[in-house]
Tab-separated table of C-alpha atoms in Angstrom:
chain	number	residue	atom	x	y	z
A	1	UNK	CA	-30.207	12.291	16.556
A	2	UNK	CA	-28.216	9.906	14.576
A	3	UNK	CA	-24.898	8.446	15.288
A	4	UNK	CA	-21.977	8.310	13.190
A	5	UNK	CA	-19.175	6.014	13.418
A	6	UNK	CA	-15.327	7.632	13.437
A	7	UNK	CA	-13.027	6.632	10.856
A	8	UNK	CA	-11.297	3.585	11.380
A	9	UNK	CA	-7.736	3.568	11.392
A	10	UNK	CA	-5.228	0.216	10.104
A	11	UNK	CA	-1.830	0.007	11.297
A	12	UNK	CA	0.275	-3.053	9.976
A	13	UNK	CA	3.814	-3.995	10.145
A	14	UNK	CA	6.594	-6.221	9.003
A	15	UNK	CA	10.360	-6.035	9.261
A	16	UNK	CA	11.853	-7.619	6.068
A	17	UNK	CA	15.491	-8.239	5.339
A	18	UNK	CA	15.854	-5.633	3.036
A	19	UNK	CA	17.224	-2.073	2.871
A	20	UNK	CA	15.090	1.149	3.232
A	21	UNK	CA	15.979	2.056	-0.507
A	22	UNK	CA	15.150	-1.396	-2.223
A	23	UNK	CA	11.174	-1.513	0.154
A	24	UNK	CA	10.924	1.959	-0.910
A	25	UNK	CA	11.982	1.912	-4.882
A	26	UNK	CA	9.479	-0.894	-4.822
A	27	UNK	CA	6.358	0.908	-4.125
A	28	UNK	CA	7.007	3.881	-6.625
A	29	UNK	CA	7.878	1.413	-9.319
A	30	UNK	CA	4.822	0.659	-11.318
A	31	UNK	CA	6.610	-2.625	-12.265
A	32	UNK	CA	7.570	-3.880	-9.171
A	33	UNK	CA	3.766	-2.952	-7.537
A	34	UNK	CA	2.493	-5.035	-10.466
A	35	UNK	CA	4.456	-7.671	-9.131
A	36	UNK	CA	3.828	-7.906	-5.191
A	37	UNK	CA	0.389	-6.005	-4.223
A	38	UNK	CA	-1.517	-8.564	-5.101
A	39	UNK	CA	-3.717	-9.045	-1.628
A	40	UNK	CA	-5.709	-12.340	-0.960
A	41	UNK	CA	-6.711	-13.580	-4.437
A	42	UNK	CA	-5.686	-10.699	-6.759
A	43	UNK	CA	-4.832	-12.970	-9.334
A	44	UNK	CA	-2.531	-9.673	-11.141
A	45	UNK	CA	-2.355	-6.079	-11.165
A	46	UNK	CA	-1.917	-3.562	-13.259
A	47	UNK	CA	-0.207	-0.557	-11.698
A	48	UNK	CA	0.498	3.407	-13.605
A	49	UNK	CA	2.837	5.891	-11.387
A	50	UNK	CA	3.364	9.436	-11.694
A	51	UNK	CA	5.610	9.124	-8.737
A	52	UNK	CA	6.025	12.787	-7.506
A	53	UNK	CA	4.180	15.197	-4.663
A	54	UNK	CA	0.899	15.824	-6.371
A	55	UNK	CA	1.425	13.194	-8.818
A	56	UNK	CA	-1.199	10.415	-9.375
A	57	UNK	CA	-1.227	6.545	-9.301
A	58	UNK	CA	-3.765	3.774	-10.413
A	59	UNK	CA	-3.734	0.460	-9.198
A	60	UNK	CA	-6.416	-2.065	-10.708
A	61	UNK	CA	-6.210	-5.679	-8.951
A	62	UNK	CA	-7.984	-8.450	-10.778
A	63	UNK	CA	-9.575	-10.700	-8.451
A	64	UNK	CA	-12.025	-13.330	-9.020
A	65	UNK	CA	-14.963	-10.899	-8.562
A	66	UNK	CA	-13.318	-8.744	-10.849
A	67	UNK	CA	-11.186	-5.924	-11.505
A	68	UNK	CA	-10.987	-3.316	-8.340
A	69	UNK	CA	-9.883	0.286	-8.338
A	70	UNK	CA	-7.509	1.912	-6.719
A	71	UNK	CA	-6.778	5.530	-6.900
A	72	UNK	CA	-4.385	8.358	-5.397
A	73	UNK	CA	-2.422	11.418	-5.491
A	74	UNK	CA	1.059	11.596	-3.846
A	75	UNK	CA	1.129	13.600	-0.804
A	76	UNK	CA	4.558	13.430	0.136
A	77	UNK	CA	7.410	11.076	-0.888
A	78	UNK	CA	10.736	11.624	1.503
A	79	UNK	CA	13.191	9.184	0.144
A	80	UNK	CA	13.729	5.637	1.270
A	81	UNK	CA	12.080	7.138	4.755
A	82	UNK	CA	7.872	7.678	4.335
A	83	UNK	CA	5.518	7.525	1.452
A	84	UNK	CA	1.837	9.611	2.191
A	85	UNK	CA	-0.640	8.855	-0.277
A	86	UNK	CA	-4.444	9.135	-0.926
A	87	UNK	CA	-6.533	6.241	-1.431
A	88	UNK	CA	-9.509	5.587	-2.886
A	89	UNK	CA	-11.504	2.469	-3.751
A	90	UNK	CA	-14.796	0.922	-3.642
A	91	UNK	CA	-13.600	-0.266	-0.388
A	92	UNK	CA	-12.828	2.936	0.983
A	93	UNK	CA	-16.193	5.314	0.605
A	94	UNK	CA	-14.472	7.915	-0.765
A	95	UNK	CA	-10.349	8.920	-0.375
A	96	UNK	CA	-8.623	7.612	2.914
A	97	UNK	CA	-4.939	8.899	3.653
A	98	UNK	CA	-1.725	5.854	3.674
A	99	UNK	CA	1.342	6.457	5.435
A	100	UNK	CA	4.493	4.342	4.295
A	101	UNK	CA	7.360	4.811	6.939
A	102	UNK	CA	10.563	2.440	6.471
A	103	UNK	CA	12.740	2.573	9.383
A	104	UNK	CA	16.493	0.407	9.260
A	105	UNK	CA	16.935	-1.942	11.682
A	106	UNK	CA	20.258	-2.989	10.911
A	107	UNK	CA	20.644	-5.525	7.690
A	108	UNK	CA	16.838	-5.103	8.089
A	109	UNK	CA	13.806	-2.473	7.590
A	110	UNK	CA	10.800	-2.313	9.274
A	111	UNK	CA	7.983	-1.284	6.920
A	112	UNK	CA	4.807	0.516	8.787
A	113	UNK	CA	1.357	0.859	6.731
A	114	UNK	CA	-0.515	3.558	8.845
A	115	UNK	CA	-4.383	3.593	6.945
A	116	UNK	CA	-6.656	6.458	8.106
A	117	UNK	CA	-10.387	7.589	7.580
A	118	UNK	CA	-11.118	4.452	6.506
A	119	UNK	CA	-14.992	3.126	6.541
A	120	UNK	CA	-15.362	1.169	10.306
A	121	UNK	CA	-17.264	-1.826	8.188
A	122	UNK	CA	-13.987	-2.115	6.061
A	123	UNK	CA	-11.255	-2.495	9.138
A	124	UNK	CA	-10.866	-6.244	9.129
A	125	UNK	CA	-10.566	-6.156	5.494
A	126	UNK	CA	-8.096	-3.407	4.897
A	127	UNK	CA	-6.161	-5.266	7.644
A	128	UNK	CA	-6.146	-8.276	6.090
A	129	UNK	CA	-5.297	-6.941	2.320
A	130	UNK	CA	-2.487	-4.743	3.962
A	131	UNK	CA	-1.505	-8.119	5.681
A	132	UNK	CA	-1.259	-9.892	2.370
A	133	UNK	CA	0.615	-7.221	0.876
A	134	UNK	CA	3.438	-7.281	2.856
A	135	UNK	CA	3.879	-10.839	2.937
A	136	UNK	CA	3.950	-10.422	-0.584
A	137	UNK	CA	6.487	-7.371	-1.034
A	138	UNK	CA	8.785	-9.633	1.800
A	139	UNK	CA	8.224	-12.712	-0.871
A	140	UNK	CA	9.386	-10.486	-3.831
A	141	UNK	CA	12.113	-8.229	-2.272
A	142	UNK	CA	14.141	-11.292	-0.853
A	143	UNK	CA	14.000	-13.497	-4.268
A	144	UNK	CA	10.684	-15.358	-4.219
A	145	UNK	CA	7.656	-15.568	-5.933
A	146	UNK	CA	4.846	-12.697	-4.479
């Protein structure tokens, strides 16, 4: 009999002091993405949205090792409230499922990454580059560098 390991699962979050609408615009806009998700050493990225249910993104980070592949379809997109996306990398073994939630908390919003049937072996990583990320969209959202 062989074993096999359950997805892993990556849940991240930050509160930045920004609204719902500005955190959410600035995952759908392929300009802004270029701009912040840039985990770890990504030293750019180049980012093409088709931001709509059933429409398709690419994401390509160049990091010192190269440039790495990201790939998706839109799943659902409510609004300035939750973004549910497919997710597929080298990193990822085939597609995973991402869910976006931004919740107000007052002048602030708390941004939630939920990453599903992801690879066990990738869990610290995906934690990490999620991590990164949002320091990165806080950095860029409030006026500084990401």
């Amino acid at each position: 009999m062989t074993a096999v390991a359950a997805p892993a699962v990556v849940h991240v979050r930050r509160v930045i002091a920004a609204s719902p609408q500005v955190l959410f615009e600035a995952w759908l806009d392929p300009a802004s993405l270029s701009q912040w998700l840039r985990p770890f050493d990504t030293s750019h990225t180049d980012a093409r949205v088709d931001a709509r249910v059933g429409g398709r993104f690419a994401i390509d980070m160049h990091t010192p090792g190269g440039v790495v592949e990201h790939r998706g379809e839109y799943v659902a997109i409510e609004p300035h409230s939750r973004l549910v996306f497919t997710w597929d990398s080298p990193h990822t073994d085939g597609a995973s499922l991402v869910t976006v939630s931004f919740v107000p908390q007052g002048e602030r919003t708390e941004v939630s990454v939920l990453h599903e049937k992801l690879p066990a072996t990738k869990l610290e990583a995906h934690t990490g580059g999620w991590t990164s990320g949002l320091d990165k969209l806080d950095r860029f959202v409030c006026g500084g560098a990401a």
